[in-house]
PDB file of C-alpha atoms and ligand atoms in Angstrom:
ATOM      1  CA  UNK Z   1      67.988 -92.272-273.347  1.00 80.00           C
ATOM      2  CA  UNK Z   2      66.810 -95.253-271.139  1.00 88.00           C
ATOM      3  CA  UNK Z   3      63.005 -93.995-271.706  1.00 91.00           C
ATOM      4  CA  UNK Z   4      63.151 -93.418-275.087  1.00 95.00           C
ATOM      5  CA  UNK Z   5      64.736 -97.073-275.517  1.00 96.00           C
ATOM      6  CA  UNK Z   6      62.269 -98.522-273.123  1.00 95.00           C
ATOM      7  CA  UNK Z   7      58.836 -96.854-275.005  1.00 94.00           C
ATOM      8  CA  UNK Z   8      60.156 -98.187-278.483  1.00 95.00           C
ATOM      9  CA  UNK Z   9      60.787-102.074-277.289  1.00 94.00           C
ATOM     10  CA  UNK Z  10      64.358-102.164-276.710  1.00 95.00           C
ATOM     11  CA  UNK Z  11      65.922-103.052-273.396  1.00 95.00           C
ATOM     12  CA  UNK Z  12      69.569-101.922-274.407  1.00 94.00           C
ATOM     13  CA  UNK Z  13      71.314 -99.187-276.368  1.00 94.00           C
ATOM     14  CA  UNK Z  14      74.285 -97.513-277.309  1.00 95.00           C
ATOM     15  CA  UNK Z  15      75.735 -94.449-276.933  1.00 91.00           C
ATOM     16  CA  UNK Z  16      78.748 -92.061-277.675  1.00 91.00           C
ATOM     17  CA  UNK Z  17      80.834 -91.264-274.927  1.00 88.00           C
ATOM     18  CA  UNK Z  18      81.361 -88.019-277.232  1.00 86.00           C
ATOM     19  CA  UNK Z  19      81.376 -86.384-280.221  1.00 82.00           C
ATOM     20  CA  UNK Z  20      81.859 -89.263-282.516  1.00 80.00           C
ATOM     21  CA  UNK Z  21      83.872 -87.269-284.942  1.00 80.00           C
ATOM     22  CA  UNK Z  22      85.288 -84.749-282.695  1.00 69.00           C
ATOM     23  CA  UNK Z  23      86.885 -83.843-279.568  1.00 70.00           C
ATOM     24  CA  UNK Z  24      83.570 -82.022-278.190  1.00 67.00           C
ATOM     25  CA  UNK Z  25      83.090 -83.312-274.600  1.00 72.00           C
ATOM     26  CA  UNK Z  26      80.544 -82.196-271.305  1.00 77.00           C
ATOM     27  CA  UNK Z  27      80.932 -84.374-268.486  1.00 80.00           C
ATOM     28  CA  UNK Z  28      77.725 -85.685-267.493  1.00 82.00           C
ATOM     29  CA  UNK Z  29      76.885 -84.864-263.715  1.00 84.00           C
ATOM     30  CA  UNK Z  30      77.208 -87.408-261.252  1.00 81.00           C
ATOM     31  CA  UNK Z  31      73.857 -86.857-260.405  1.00 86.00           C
ATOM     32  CA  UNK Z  32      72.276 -88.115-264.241  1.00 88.00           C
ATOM     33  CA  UNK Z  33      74.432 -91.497-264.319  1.00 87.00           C
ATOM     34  CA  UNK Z  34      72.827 -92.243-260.664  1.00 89.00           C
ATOM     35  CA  UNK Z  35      69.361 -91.528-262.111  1.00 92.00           C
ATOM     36  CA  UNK Z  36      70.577 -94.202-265.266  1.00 93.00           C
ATOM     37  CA  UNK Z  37      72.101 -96.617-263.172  1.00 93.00           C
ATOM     38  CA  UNK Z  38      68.449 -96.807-261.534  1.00 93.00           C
ATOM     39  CA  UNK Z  39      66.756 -96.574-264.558  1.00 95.00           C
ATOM     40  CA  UNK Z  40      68.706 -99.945-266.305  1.00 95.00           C
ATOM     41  CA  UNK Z  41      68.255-101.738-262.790  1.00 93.00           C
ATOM     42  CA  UNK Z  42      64.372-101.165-262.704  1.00 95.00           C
ATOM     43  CA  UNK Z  43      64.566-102.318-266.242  1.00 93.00           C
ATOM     44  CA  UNK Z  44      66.091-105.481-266.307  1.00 93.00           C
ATOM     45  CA  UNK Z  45      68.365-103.530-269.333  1.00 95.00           C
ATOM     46  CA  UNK Z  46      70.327-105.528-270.582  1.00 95.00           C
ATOM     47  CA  UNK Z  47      74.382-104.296-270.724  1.00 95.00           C
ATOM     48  CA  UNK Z  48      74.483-101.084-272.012  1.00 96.00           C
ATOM     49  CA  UNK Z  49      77.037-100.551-275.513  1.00 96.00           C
ATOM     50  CA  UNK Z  50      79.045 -97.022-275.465  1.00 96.00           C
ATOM     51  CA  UNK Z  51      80.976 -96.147-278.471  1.00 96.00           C
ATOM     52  CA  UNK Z  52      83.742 -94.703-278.486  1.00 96.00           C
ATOM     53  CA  UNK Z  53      84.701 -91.790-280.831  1.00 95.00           C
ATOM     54  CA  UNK Z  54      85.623 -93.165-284.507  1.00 93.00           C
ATOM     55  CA  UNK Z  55      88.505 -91.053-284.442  1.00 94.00           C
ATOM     56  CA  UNK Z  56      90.327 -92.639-282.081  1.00 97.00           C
ATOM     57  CA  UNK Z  57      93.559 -94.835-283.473  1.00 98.00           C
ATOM     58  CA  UNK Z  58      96.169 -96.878-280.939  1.00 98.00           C
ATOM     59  CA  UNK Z  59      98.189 -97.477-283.861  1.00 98.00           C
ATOM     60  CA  UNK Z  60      98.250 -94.022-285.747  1.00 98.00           C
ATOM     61  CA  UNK Z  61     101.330 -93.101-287.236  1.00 96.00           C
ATOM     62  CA  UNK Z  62     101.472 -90.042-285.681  1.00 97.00           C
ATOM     63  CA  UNK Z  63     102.433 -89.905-281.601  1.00 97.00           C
ATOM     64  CA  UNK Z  64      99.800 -87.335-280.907  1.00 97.00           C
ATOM     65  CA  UNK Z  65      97.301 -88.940-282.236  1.00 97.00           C
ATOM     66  CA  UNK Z  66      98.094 -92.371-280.510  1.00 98.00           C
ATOM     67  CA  UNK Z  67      98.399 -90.485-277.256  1.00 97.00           C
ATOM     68  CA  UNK Z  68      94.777 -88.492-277.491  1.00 97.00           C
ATOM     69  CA  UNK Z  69      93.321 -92.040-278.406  1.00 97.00           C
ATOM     70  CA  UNK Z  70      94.647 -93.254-275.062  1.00 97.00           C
ATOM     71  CA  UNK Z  71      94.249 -90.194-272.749  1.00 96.00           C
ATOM     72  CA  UNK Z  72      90.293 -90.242-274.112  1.00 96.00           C
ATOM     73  CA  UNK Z  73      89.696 -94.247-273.121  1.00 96.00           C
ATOM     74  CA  UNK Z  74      90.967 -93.632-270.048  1.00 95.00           C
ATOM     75  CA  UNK Z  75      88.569 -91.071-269.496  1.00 93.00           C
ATOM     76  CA  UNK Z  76      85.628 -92.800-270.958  1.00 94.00           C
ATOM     77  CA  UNK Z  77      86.673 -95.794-268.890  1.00 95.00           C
ATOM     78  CA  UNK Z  78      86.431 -93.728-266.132  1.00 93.00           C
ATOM     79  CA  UNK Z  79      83.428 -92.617-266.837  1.00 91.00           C
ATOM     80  CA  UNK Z  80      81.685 -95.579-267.195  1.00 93.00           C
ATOM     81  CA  UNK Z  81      82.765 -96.832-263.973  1.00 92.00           C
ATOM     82  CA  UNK Z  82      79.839 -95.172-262.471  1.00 91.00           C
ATOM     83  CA  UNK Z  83      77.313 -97.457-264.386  1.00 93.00           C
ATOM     84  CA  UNK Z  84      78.984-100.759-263.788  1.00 93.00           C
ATOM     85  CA  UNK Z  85      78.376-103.789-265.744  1.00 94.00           C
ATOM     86  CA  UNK Z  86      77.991-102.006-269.075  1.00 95.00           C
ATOM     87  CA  UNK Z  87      80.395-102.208-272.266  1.00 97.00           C
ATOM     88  CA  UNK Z  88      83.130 -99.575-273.645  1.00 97.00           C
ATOM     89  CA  UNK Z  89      83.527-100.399-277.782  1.00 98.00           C
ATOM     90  CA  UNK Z  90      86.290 -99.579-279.674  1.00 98.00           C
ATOM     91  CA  UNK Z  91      86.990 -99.806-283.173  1.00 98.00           C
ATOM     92  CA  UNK Z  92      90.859-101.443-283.064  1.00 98.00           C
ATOM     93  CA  UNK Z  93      92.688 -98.785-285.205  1.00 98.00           C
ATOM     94  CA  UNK Z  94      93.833 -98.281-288.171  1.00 98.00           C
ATOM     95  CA  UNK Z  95      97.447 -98.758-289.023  1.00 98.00           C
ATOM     96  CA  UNK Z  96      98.137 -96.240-291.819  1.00 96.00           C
ATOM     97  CA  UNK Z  97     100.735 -98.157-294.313  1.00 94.00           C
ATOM     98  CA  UNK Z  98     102.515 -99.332-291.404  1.00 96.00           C
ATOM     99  CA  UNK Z  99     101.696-103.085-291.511  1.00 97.00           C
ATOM    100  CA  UNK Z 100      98.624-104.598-289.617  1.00 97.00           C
ATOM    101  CA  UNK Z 101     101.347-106.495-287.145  1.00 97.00           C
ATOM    102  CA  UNK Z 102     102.502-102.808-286.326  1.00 98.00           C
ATOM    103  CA  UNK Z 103      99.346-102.122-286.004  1.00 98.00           C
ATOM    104  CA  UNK Z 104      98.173-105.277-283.902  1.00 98.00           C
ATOM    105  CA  UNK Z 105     101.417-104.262-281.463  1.00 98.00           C
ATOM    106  CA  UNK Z 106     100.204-100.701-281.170  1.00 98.00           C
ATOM    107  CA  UNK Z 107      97.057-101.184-279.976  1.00 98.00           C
ATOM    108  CA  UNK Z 108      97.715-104.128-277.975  1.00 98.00           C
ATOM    109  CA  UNK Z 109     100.276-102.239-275.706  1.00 98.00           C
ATOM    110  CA  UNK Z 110      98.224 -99.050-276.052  1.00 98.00           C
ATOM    111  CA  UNK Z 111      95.347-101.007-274.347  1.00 98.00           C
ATOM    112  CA  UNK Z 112      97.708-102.985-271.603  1.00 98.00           C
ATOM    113  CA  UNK Z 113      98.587 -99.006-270.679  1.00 97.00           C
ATOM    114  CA  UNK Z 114      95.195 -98.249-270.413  1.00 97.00           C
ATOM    115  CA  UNK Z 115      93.182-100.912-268.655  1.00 96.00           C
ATOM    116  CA  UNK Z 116      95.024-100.929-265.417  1.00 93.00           C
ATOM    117  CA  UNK Z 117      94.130 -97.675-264.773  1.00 86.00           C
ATOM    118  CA  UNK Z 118      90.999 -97.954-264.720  1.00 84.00           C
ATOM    119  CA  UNK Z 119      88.534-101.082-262.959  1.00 78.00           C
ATOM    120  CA  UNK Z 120      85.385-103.177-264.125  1.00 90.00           C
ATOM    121  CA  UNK Z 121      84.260-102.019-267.976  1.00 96.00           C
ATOM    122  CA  UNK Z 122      84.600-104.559-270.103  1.00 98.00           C
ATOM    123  CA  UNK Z 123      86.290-103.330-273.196  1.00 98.00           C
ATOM    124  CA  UNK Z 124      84.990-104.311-276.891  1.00 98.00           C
ATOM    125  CA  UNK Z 125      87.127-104.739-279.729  1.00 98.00           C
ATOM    126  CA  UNK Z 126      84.504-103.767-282.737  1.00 98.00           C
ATOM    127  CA  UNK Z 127      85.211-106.384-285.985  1.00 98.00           C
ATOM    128  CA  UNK Z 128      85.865-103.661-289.060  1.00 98.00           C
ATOM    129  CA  UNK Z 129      85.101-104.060-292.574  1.00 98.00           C
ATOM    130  CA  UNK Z 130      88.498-103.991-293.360  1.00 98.00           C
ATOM    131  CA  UNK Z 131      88.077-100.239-295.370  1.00 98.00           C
ATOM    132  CA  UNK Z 132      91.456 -98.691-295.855  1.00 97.00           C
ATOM    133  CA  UNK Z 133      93.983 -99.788-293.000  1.00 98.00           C
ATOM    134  CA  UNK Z 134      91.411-101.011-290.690  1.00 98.00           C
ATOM    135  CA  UNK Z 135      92.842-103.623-288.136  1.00 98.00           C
ATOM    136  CA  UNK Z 136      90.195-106.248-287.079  1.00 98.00           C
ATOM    137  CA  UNK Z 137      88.588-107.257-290.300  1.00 98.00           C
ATOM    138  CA  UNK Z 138      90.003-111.228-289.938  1.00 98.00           C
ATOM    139  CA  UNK Z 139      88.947-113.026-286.886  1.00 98.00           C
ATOM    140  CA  UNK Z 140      92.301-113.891-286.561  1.00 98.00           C
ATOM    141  CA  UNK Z 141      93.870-110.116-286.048  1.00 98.00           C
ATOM    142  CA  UNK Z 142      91.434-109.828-283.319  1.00 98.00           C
ATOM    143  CA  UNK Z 143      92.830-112.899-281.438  1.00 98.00           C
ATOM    144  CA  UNK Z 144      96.181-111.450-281.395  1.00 98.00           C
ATOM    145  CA  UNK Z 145      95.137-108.560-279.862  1.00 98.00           C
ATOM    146  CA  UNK Z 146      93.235-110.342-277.066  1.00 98.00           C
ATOM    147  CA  UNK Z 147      95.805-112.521-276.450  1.00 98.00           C
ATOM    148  CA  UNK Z 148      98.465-109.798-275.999  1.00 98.00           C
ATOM    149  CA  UNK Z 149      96.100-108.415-272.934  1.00 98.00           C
ATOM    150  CA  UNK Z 150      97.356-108.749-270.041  1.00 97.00           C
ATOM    151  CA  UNK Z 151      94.202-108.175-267.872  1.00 96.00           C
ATOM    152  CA  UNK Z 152      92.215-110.718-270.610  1.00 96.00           C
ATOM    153  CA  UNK Z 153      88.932-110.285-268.609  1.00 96.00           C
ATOM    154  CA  UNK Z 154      88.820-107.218-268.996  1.00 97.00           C
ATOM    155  CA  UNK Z 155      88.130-107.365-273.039  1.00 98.00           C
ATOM    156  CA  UNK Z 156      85.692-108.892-275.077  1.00 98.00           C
ATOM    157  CA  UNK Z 157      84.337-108.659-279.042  1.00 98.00           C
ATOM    158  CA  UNK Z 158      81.281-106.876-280.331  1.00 98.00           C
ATOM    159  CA  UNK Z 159      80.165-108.717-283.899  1.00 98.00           C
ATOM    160  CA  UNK Z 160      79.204-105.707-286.496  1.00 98.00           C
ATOM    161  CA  UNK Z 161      77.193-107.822-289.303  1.00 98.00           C
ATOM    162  CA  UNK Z 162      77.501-105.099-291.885  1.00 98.00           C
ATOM    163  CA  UNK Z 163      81.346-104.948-290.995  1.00 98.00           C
ATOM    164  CA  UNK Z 164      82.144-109.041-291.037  1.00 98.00           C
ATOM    165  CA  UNK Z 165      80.080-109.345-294.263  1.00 98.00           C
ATOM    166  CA  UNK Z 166      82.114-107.005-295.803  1.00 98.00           C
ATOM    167  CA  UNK Z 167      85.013-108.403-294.497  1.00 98.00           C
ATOM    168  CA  UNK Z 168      84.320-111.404-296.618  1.00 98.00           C
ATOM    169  CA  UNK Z 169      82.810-113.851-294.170  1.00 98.00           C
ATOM    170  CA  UNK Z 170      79.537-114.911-295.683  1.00 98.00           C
ATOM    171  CA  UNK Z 171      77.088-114.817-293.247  1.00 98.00           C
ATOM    172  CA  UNK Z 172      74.129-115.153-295.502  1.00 98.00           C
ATOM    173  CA  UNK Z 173      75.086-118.267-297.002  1.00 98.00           C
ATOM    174  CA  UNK Z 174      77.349-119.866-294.266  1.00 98.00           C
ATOM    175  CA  UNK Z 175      76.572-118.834-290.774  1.00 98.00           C
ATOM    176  CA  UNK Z 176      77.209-121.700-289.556  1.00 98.00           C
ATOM    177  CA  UNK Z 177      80.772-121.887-290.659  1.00 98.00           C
ATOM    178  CA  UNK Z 178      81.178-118.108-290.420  1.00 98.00           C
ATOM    179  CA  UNK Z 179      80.260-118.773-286.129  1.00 98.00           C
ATOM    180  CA  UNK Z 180      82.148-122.182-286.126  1.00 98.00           C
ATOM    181  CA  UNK Z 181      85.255-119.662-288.016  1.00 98.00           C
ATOM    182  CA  UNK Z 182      84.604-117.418-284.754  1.00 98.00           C
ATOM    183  CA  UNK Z 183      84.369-119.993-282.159  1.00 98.00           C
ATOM    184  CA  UNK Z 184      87.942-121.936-283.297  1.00 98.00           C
ATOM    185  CA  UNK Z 185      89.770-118.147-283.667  1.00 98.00           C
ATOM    186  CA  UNK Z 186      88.887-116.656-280.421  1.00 98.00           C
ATOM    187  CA  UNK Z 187      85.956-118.195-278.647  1.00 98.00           C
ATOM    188  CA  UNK Z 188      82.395-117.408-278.819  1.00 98.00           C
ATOM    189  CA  UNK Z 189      82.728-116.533-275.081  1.00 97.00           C
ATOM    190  CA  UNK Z 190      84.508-113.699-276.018  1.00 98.00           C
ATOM    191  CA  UNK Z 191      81.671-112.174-278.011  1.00 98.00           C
ATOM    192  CA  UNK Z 192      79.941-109.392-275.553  1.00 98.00           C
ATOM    193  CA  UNK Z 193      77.439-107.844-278.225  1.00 98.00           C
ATOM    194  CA  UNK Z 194      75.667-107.507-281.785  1.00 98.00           C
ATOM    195  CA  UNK Z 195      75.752-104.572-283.779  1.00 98.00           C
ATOM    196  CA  UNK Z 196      72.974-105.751-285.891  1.00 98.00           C
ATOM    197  CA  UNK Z 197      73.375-104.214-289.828  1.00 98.00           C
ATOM    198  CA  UNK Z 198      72.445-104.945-293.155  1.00 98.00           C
ATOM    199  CA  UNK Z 199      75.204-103.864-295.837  1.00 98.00           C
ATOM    200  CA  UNK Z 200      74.488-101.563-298.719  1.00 98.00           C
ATOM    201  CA  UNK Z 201      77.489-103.494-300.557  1.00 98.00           C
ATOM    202  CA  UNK Z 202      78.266-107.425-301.297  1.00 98.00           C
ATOM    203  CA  UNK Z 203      80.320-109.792-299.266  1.00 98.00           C
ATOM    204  CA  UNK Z 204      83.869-109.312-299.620  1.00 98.00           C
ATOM    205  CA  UNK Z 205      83.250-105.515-300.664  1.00 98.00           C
ATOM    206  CA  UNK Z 206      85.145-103.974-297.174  1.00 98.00           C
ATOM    207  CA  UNK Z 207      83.443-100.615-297.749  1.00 98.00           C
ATOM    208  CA  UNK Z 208      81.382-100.056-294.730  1.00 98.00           C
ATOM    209  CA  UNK Z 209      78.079 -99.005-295.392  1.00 98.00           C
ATOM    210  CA  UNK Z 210      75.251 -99.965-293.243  1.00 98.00           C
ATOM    211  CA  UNK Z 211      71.972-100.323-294.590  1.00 98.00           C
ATOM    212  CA  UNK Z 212      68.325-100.770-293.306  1.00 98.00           C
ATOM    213  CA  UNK Z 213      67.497-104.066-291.784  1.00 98.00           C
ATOM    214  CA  UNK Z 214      66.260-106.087-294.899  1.00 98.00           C
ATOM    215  CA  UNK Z 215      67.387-103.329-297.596  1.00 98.00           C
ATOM    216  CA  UNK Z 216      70.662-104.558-298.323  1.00 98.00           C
ATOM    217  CA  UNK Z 217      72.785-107.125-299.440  1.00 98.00           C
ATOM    218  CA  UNK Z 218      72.622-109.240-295.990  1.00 98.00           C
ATOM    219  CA  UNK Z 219      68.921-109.441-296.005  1.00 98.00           C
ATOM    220  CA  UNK Z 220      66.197-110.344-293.572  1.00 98.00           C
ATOM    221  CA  UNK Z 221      66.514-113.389-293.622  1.00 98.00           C
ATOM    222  CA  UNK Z 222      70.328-114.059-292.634  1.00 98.00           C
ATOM    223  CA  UNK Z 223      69.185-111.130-289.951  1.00 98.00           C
ATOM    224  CA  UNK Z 224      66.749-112.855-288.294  1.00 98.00           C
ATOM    225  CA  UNK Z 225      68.914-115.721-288.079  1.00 98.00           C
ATOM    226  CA  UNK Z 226      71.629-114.599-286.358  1.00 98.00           C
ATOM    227  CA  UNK Z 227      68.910-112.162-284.284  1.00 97.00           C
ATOM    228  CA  UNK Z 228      67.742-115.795-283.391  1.00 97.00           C
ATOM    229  CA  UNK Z 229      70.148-117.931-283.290  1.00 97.00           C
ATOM    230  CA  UNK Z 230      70.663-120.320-279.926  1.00 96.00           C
ATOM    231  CA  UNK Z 231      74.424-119.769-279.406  1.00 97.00           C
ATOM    232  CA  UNK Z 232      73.806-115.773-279.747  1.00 97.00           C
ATOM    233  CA  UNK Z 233      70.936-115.690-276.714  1.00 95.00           C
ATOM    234  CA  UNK Z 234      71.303-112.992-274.077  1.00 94.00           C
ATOM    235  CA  UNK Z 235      73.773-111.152-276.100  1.00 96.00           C
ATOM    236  CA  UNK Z 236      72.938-107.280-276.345  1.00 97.00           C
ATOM    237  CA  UNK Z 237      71.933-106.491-280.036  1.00 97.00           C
ATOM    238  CA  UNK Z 238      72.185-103.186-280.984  1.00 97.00           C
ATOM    239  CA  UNK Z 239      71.036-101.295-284.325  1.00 97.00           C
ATOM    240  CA  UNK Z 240      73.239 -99.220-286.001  1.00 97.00           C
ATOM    241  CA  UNK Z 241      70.733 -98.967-289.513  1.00 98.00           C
ATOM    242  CA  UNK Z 242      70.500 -95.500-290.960  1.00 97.00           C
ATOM    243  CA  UNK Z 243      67.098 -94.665-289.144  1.00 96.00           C
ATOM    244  CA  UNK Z 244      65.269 -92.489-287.030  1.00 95.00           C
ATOM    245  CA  UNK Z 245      63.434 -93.385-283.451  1.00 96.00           C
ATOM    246  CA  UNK Z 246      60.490 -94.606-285.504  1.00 96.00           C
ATOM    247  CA  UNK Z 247      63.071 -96.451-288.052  1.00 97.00           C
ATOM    248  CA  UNK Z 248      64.433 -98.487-285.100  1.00 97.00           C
ATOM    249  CA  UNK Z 249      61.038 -98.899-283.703  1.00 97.00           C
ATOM    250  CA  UNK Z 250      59.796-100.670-286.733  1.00 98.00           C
ATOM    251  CA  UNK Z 251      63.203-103.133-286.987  1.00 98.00           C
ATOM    252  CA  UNK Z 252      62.868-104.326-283.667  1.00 97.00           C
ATOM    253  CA  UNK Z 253      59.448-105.002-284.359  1.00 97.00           C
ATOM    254  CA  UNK Z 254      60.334-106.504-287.757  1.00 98.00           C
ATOM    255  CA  UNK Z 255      62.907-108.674-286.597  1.00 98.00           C
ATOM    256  CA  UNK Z 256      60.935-109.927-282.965  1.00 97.00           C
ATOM    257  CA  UNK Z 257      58.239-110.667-285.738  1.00 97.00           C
ATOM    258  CA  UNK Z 258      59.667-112.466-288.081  1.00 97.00           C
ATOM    259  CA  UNK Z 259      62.105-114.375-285.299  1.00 97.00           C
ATOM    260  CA  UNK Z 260      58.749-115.334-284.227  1.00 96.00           C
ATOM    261  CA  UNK Z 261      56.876-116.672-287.412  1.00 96.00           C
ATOM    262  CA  UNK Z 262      60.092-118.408-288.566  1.00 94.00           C
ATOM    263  CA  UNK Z 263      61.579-120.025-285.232  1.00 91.00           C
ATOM    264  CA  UNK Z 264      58.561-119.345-283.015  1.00 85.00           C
ATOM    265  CA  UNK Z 265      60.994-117.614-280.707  1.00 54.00           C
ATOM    266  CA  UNK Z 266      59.473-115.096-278.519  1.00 55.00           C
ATOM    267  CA  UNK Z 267      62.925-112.824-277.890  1.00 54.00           C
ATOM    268  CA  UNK Z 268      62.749-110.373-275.902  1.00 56.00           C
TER     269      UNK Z 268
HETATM  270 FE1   FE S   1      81.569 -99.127-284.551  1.00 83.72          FE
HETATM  271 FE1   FE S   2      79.312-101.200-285.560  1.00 83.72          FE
HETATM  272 ZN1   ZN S   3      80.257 -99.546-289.632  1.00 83.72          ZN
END
């Protein structure tokens, strides 16, 4: 995966620990994450983003299901531990008619029975488009969970632009105030990583559906602005654009372009 990333001009990617909508699973061998771990050192990568199955839910309203969710992040977590300094994201839950401070509860002492277990990962809470039940689609529902954690370093937030958009915070016509929004909730030091998307829907829509970088409703434009913005710098951005290898090869090439013509930025 490393390679592939490396030969196509990204120095980061993501990954699912699994199947990402089932409960398929091969351990990789001990002997592959060494080869990784000395393939992202040699590489200058910058922190690795694993995702972690979407069918995972803390706050489920069945006990089974809340109790696979946490059995499998301890695992991944585990997992991960042998290629340090790299991220574990999570999409909060969904909290099926129950309430999202149910929900916020769930998953906030699901995750303070998880993280102890298990040492170093940095955990990210995903922000969700707010589709259905989804917890995490205000800035503010996010906070509470953080500040529920009782082992606070060991969490962070990964920024989906498709998912905030749709959430209803206007990032193409009020980025400013949409960071500023961030920054007063929870802290832009809490923000780990990008998930870089357009939408195929409008602002507001909470329907989840990414689009192609400059195909949808978010647009080049507000892209490259938040690919380029100053307070974003050194953050991993990852794409999650329905493409191919040579799909993603041609955004990253579109977006270091166009960062470059408009703020003569030459990210890398
Ligand atoms: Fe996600
Ligand atoms: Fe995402
Ligand atoms: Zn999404």
């Amino acid at each position: 995966m490393g390679e592939t990333a490396a030969e196509i001009g990204a120095n980061t990617f993501a990954f699912f620990t699994r199947n990402p909508r089932g409960r398929g699973f091969r351990k990789p061998e001990a002997a592959d994450l060494e080869k990784l771990r000395n393939f992202l050192a040699q590489n200058h990568f910058a922190p690795l983003v694993a995702h972690a199955p979407y069918t995972l839910n803390l706050c489920s309203d069945r006990q089974e299901v809340r109790a696979y969710a946490e059995q499998t992040m301890r695992e991944d977590l585990e997992l991960l531990e042998a290629i340090p300094g790299n991220y574990y994201n999570i999409h909060p839950g969904c909290h099926m008619r129950k309430g999202a401070e149910t929900g916020i509860r769930e998953i906030t002492e699901g995750l303070n029975r998880i993280l102890p277990g298990t040492s170093g990962t940095v955990l990210l809470l995903e922000t969700m488009a707010g589709k259905g039940s989804e917890v995490g689609a205000r800035f503010e529902e996010l906070w509470q969970i953080l500040d529920g954690m009782q082992m606070p370093e060991r969490v962070g937030i990964c920024l989906d632009t498709c998912h905030v958009f749709d959430a209803g915070y206007d990032i193409v016509n009020d980025l400013e105030a949409v960071l500023d929004e961030f920054d007063r909730t929870i802290g832009l030091g809490m923000l780990r990583a990008i998930h870089l998307n357009d939408s195929k829907n409008p602002c507001g829509s909470h329907k989840d559906r990414h689009e192609k970088i400059g195909e949808g409703e978010i647009g080049l434009d507000a892209l490259t602005a938040i690919f380029a913005h100053p307070r974003l710098q050194g953050l991993p951005f990852i794409l999650e654009t329905p493409n191919e290898l040579p799909g993603y090869e041609r955004e990253i090439a579109l977006l270091k372009k166009t960062a470059e013509k408009r703020y003569g930025n030459d990210k890398d």
